[in-house]
Amino acid sequence: MEQIRYAIVGFGGIAENRIAKEGFALDTRRFNQQDLPMVLVGATDIDTGRKTAATALGLRWYDTYGQMLDDDTIDAIYVATSNSTHFPVAMKALQAGKHVLVEKPMTTSLEDANVLCEYALSQGLSVSVNLMMPKNAYNIKARELVRSQVVGPIDYAVIHMEFLYGEDPLEAATWRCALPDELGGPIGDVASHCLDMAEFLSGRQICSIRCVYYPKTLRIAVEDGALIIYGMQDGSRGCVRVGFNQPRGGSFATMDNLGYELYGRDGVIRGYGTTFQLSGHADEPMRIGLEVKTAVSEESISLDHVQNIYQAQIAEHAHSIRDNKPMDGRQGLHNVAMVLACHESARSGGKEIVV
């Protein structure tokens, strides 16, 4: 069947290395494009210096975003611009009749996210957000372990993404650290993923949030980090820890620390490197870990078959277009609501916010 044709707007490092090379399999040494329901054919960026990287991958370079939207051969737009521009860039794509897949957070306000979702629905267009960690085979396995109650019912979950970013002056000057309105600090950047993972692993939706910011140790304009206590619809609870001011040694130790602990009445399920950009491929810089530990046993789980998390996320969107079953964007809308609730709670001293 014919592949859905995508073009990407915003071609920074993540867009090049994770989305283009992995998600769309343009790194042909590692992946086979022919196996996918989608193909990336073009790119644009306000930084024309990114043209060389794009054309080196065989992509057509569009001098302007308008030129890209005028191309009738493009079915869908992948939005990888700065957070505050997600809404206007995505809306222009929808208004041009293109389906949209946008980086998280979907927008920086609930109002804008609602407008995107409602407009896409009215036009029969598919809109979704790149929250890709639930596509990790080890996280899928962890959810199966939770459902089968291998450690008994889960009493509490702790999901964390803590590392050092922003101590270097060049990092501190980036939009993630210097512009609070971008929602690019630890809450918008990585708590968004952690909260999404909390819902995925439990199979329940978060309905309330309490949050406090970490003590300030970095010279950055955004929050240094946050402790988030969330409540589920059934009364269960858990917490998320995120931080830009948390050194974790070298690169291996930092990646290994990105994961979760799921505490059951009879034991614990632990994930290592499971809340990151890894998929479990043999050539990645570290091996993802998943273990189940009880008072009488300990099992380290290794999977023979994994899928690339970016490919799986984009393929889900492409299939929705091909099957004429548009995605409604509500996952991204709810995620924005949780991110904003974290900030609202922290600014009011940890007050409970209903989402």
mmCIF file of C-alpha atoms in Angstrom, residues 58-274:
data_model
loop_
_atom_site.group_PDB
_atom_site.id
_atom_site.type_symbol
_atom_site.label_atom_id
_atom_site.label_comp_id
_atom_site.label_asym_id
_atom_site.label_seq_id
_atom_site.Cartn_x
_atom_site.Cartn_y
_atom_site.Cartn_z
ATOM 1 C CA GLY A 58 17.863 12.901 0.683
ATOM 2 C CA LEU A 59 15.137 15.302 1.813
ATOM 3 C CA ARG A 60 13.792 18.113 -0.304
ATOM 4 C CA TRP A 61 14.506 21.468 1.339
ATOM 5 C CA TYR A 62 11.657 23.978 1.322
ATOM 6 C CA ASP A 63 12.819 27.591 1.558
ATOM 7 C CA THR A 64 9.647 28.549 3.449
ATOM 8 C CA TYR A 65 6.949 26.785 5.433
ATOM 9 C CA GLY A 66 4.360 28.217 3.067
ATOM 10 C CA GLN A 67 6.108 26.537 0.164
ATOM 11 C CA MET A 68 5.903 23.228 2.017
ATOM 12 C CA LEU A 69 2.190 23.638 2.730
ATOM 13 C CA ASP A 70 1.520 24.480 -0.926
ATOM 14 C CA ASP A 71 2.945 21.112 -2.008
ATOM 15 C CA ASP A 72 -0.067 18.926 -2.781
ATOM 16 C CA THR A 73 2.070 15.775 -2.653
ATOM 17 C CA ILE A 74 2.536 16.183 1.126
ATOM 18 C CA ASP A 75 -0.072 14.341 3.211
ATOM 19 C CA ALA A 76 1.068 15.221 6.740
ATOM 20 C CA ILE A 77 3.284 17.644 8.630
ATOM 21 C CA TYR A 78 5.528 16.728 11.551
ATOM 22 C CA VAL A 79 5.872 19.809 13.783
ATOM 23 C CA ALA A 80 9.240 19.988 15.568
ATOM 24 C CA THR A 81 9.552 23.723 16.166
ATOM 25 C CA SER A 82 9.909 25.440 19.556
ATOM 26 C CA ASN A 83 7.028 24.787 21.959
ATOM 27 C CA SER A 84 5.422 28.223 21.772
ATOM 28 C CA THR A 85 5.124 27.947 17.983
ATOM 29 C CA HIS A 86 3.447 24.510 17.953
ATOM 30 C CA PHE A 87 -0.053 25.984 17.829
ATOM 31 C CA PRO A 88 0.297 28.454 14.932
ATOM 32 C CA VAL A 89 2.474 26.068 12.918
ATOM 33 C CA ALA A 90 0.110 23.121 13.436
ATOM 34 C CA MET A 91 -2.982 25.245 12.720
ATOM 35 C CA LYS A 92 -1.539 26.419 9.410
ATOM 36 C CA ALA A 93 -0.950 22.797 8.438
ATOM 37 C CA LEU A 94 -4.513 21.794 9.331
ATOM 38 C CA GLN A 95 -5.908 24.796 7.457
ATOM 39 C CA ALA A 96 -3.911 23.651 4.430
ATOM 40 C CA GLY A 97 -5.596 20.252 4.664
ATOM 41 C CA LYS A 98 -2.579 18.415 6.086
ATOM 42 C CA HIS A 99 -2.696 15.875 8.892
ATOM 43 C CA VAL A 100 -0.462 16.818 11.861
ATOM 44 C CA LEU A 101 1.857 15.041 14.276
ATOM 45 C CA VAL A 102 3.377 17.476 16.772
ATOM 46 C CA GLU A 103 6.137 17.252 19.339
ATOM 47 C CA LYS A 104 5.098 17.484 22.977
ATOM 48 C CA PRO A 105 3.746 19.547 24.547
ATOM 49 C CA MET A 106 1.041 19.877 21.911
ATOM 50 C CA THR A 107 0.678 23.586 22.741
ATOM 51 C CA THR A 108 1.503 25.891 25.641
ATOM 52 C CA SER A 109 -2.136 26.576 26.567
ATOM 53 C CA LEU A 110 -5.278 24.492 27.003
ATOM 54 C CA GLU A 111 -7.254 26.887 24.841
ATOM 55 C CA ASP A 112 -4.908 26.387 21.895
ATOM 56 C CA ALA A 113 -4.861 22.609 22.331
ATOM 57 C CA ASN A 114 -8.669 22.569 22.324
ATOM 58 C CA VAL A 115 -8.796 24.647 19.157
ATOM 59 C CA LEU A 116 -6.393 22.272 17.392
ATOM 60 C CA CYS A 117 -8.362 19.194 18.374
ATOM 61 C CA GLU A 118 -11.744 20.692 17.494
ATOM 62 C CA TYR A 119 -10.575 22.057 14.157
ATOM 63 C CA ALA A 120 -8.930 18.771 13.155
ATOM 64 C CA LEU A 121 -12.138 16.934 14.063
ATOM 65 C CA SER A 122 -14.250 19.314 11.984
ATOM 66 C CA GLN A 123 -12.007 18.747 8.961
ATOM 67 C CA GLY A 124 -11.619 14.994 9.324
ATOM 68 C CA LEU A 125 -7.865 15.370 9.839
ATOM 69 C CA SER A 126 -5.669 13.275 12.114
ATOM 70 C CA VAL A 127 -3.814 15.134 14.876
ATOM 71 C CA SER A 128 -1.595 13.580 17.524
ATOM 72 C CA VAL A 129 1.400 14.297 19.744
ATOM 73 C CA ASN A 130 4.723 12.492 20.000
ATOM 74 C CA LEU A 131 4.513 10.866 23.437
ATOM 75 C CA MET A 132 6.455 7.805 22.344
ATOM 76 C CA MET A 133 7.636 6.075 25.534
ATOM 77 C CA PRO A 134 4.588 3.759 25.774
ATOM 78 C CA LYS A 135 5.787 2.257 22.471
ATOM 79 C CA ASN A 136 8.921 0.898 24.199
ATOM 80 C CA ALA A 137 8.713 -2.916 24.265
ATOM 81 C CA TYR A 138 10.060 -2.994 27.834
ATOM 82 C CA ASN A 139 7.384 -0.569 28.996
ATOM 83 C CA ILE A 140 4.739 -2.669 27.268
ATOM 84 C CA LYS A 141 6.125 -5.685 29.140
ATOM 85 C CA ALA A 142 6.091 -3.750 32.423
ATOM 86 C CA ARG A 143 2.424 -2.922 31.907
ATOM 87 C CA GLU A 144 1.707 -6.615 31.309
ATOM 88 C CA LEU A 145 3.510 -7.434 34.574
ATOM 89 C CA VAL A 146 1.413 -4.847 36.413
ATOM 90 C CA ARG A 147 -1.809 -6.265 34.999
ATOM 91 C CA SER A 148 -0.852 -9.835 35.879
ATOM 92 C CA GLN A 149 0.002 -8.695 39.440
ATOM 93 C CA VAL A 150 3.366 -10.483 39.545
ATOM 94 C CA VAL A 151 4.220 -8.372 42.615
ATOM 95 C CA GLY A 152 0.629 -8.058 43.783
ATOM 96 C CA PRO A 153 -1.504 -4.933 43.306
ATOM 97 C CA ILE A 154 0.643 -1.829 42.774
ATOM 98 C CA ASP A 155 0.420 0.453 45.810
ATOM 99 C CA TYR A 156 2.657 3.251 44.547
ATOM 100 C CA ALA A 157 4.630 4.178 41.430
ATOM 101 C CA VAL A 158 7.694 6.426 41.229
ATOM 102 C CA ILE A 159 8.706 7.642 37.769
ATOM 103 C CA HIS A 160 11.777 9.810 37.363
ATOM 104 C CA MET A 161 13.855 11.691 34.806
ATOM 105 C CA GLU A 162 16.606 13.613 36.593
ATOM 106 C CA PHE A 163 19.875 14.797 35.073
ATOM 107 C CA LEU A 164 22.134 17.838 34.741
ATOM 108 C CA TYR A 165 21.211 20.380 32.084
ATOM 109 C CA GLY A 166 21.601 24.142 32.250
ATOM 110 C CA GLU A 167 24.756 24.437 34.342
ATOM 111 C CA ASP A 168 26.744 25.177 31.193
ATOM 112 C CA PRO A 169 26.138 28.799 30.057
ATOM 113 C CA LEU A 170 25.358 27.657 26.505
ATOM 114 C CA GLU A 171 22.688 25.280 27.809
ATOM 115 C CA ALA A 172 21.335 27.969 30.128
ATOM 116 C CA ALA A 173 20.872 30.256 27.113
ATOM 117 C CA THR A 174 18.733 27.770 25.171
ATOM 118 C CA TRP A 175 14.966 28.289 24.952
ATOM 119 C CA ARG A 176 14.398 25.307 27.246
ATOM 120 C CA CYS A 177 16.183 27.061 30.093
ATOM 121 C CA ALA A 178 15.852 30.754 29.268
ATOM 122 C CA LEU A 179 12.213 31.170 28.203
ATOM 123 C CA PRO A 180 9.589 30.038 30.760
ATOM 124 C CA ASP A 181 6.712 30.702 28.357
ATOM 125 C CA GLU A 182 8.012 27.869 26.166
ATOM 126 C CA LEU A 183 7.118 25.304 28.890
ATOM 127 C CA GLY A 184 10.497 23.754 28.139
ATOM 128 C CA GLY A 185 11.767 23.346 31.704
ATOM 129 C CA PRO A 186 11.860 19.973 33.464
ATOM 130 C CA ILE A 187 8.069 19.840 33.837
ATOM 131 C CA GLY A 188 7.215 20.500 30.202
ATOM 132 C CA ASP A 189 10.260 18.707 28.841
ATOM 133 C CA VAL A 190 10.228 15.445 30.794
ATOM 134 C CA ALA A 191 7.442 15.392 33.412
ATOM 135 C CA SER A 192 5.116 15.373 30.412
ATOM 136 C CA HIS A 193 6.586 11.980 29.481
ATOM 137 C CA CYS A 194 6.591 10.704 33.077
ATOM 138 C CA LEU A 195 2.933 11.576 33.648
ATOM 139 C CA ASP A 196 2.014 9.928 30.360
ATOM 140 C CA MET A 197 3.953 6.830 31.441
ATOM 141 C CA ALA A 198 2.183 6.781 34.815
ATOM 142 C CA GLU A 199 -1.120 6.524 32.986
ATOM 143 C CA PHE A 200 0.165 3.955 30.499
ATOM 144 C CA LEU A 201 1.658 1.605 33.094
ATOM 145 C CA SER A 202 -1.394 1.728 35.347
ATOM 146 C CA GLY A 203 -4.064 1.829 32.658
ATOM 147 C CA ARG A 204 -5.727 4.672 34.564
ATOM 148 C CA GLN A 205 -6.043 8.403 34.036
ATOM 149 C CA ILE A 206 -4.539 11.000 36.359
ATOM 150 C CA CYS A 207 -7.227 13.275 37.793
ATOM 151 C CA SER A 208 -5.352 15.388 40.374
ATOM 152 C CA ILE A 209 -1.877 16.847 40.834
ATOM 153 C CA ARG A 210 0.121 18.386 43.675
ATOM 154 C CA CYS A 211 3.538 19.827 42.802
ATOM 155 C CA VAL A 212 6.434 21.712 44.370
ATOM 156 C CA TYR A 213 9.532 23.048 42.651
ATOM 157 C CA TYR A 214 13.032 21.897 43.630
ATOM 158 C CA PRO A 215 15.272 24.360 45.507
ATOM 159 C CA LYS A 216 16.999 26.683 43.044
ATOM 160 C CA THR A 217 20.637 25.796 42.324
ATOM 161 C CA LEU A 218 20.968 26.674 38.630
ATOM 162 C CA ARG A 219 21.112 30.085 36.969
ATOM 163 C CA ILE A 220 18.255 29.367 34.595
ATOM 164 C CA ALA A 221 14.949 31.184 34.159
ATOM 165 C CA VAL A 222 12.788 28.051 34.337
ATOM 166 C CA GLU A 223 12.219 25.752 37.312
ATOM 167 C CA ASP A 224 15.217 23.569 38.262
ATOM 168 C CA GLY A 225 13.026 20.539 38.896
ATOM 169 C CA ALA A 226 9.857 19.334 40.563
ATOM 170 C CA LEU A 227 8.291 16.708 42.811
ATOM 171 C CA ILE A 228 4.816 15.823 41.573
ATOM 172 C CA ILE A 229 2.267 13.745 43.487
ATOM 173 C CA TYR A 230 -0.549 12.524 41.282
ATOM 174 C CA GLY A 231 -3.881 10.892 42.031
ATOM 175 C CA MET A 232 -5.757 8.444 39.804
ATOM 176 C CA GLN A 233 -9.488 8.057 39.245
ATOM 177 C CA ASP A 234 -9.601 4.975 41.490
ATOM 178 C CA GLY A 235 -7.844 6.708 44.398
ATOM 179 C CA SER A 236 -4.373 5.252 43.760
ATOM 180 C CA ARG A 237 -1.362 7.560 43.875
ATOM 181 C CA GLY A 238 2.194 7.893 42.687
ATOM 182 C CA CYS A 239 4.923 10.453 42.204
ATOM 183 C CA VAL A 240 7.091 11.915 39.478
ATOM 184 C CA ARG A 241 10.545 13.416 40.022
ATOM 185 C CA VAL A 242 12.139 15.541 37.325
ATOM 186 C CA GLY A 243 15.142 17.823 37.424
ATOM 187 C CA PHE A 244 17.720 19.701 35.384
ATOM 188 C CA ASN A 245 19.883 20.188 38.515
ATOM 189 C CA GLN A 246 20.474 16.531 39.387
ATOM 190 C CA PRO A 247 23.924 15.192 38.366
ATOM 191 C CA ARG A 248 23.961 11.432 37.860
ATOM 192 C CA GLY A 249 27.596 10.795 36.997
ATOM 193 C CA GLY A 250 28.557 9.963 33.424
ATOM 194 C CA SER A 251 26.309 9.278 30.465
ATOM 195 C CA PHE A 252 25.696 5.608 31.302
ATOM 196 C CA ALA A 253 24.685 6.298 34.906
ATOM 197 C CA THR A 254 22.484 9.187 33.784
ATOM 198 C CA MET A 255 20.616 7.102 31.206
ATOM 199 C CA ASP A 256 20.354 4.092 33.518
ATOM 200 C CA ASN A 257 18.681 6.290 36.164
ATOM 201 C CA LEU A 258 15.842 7.303 33.825
ATOM 202 C CA GLY A 259 13.105 4.868 34.745
ATOM 203 C CA TYR A 260 10.618 3.832 37.402
ATOM 204 C CA GLU A 261 9.849 1.739 40.460
ATOM 205 C CA LEU A 262 6.416 0.145 40.718
ATOM 206 C CA TYR A 263 5.861 -0.960 44.308
ATOM 207 C CA GLY A 264 3.476 -3.853 44.837
ATOM 208 C CA ARG A 265 2.418 -5.608 48.018
ATOM 209 C CA ASP A 266 4.700 -8.557 47.241
ATOM 210 C CA GLY A 267 7.626 -6.890 45.485
ATOM 211 C CA VAL A 268 8.791 -4.242 43.043
ATOM 212 C CA ILE A 269 9.120 -3.828 39.275
ATOM 213 C CA ARG A 270 12.052 -1.609 38.267
ATOM 214 C CA GLY A 271 12.829 -0.079 34.891
ATOM 215 C CA TYR A 272 16.278 1.270 33.935
ATOM 216 C CA GLY A 273 16.661 3.530 30.901
ATOM 217 C CA THR A 274 12.973 2.983 30.196
#
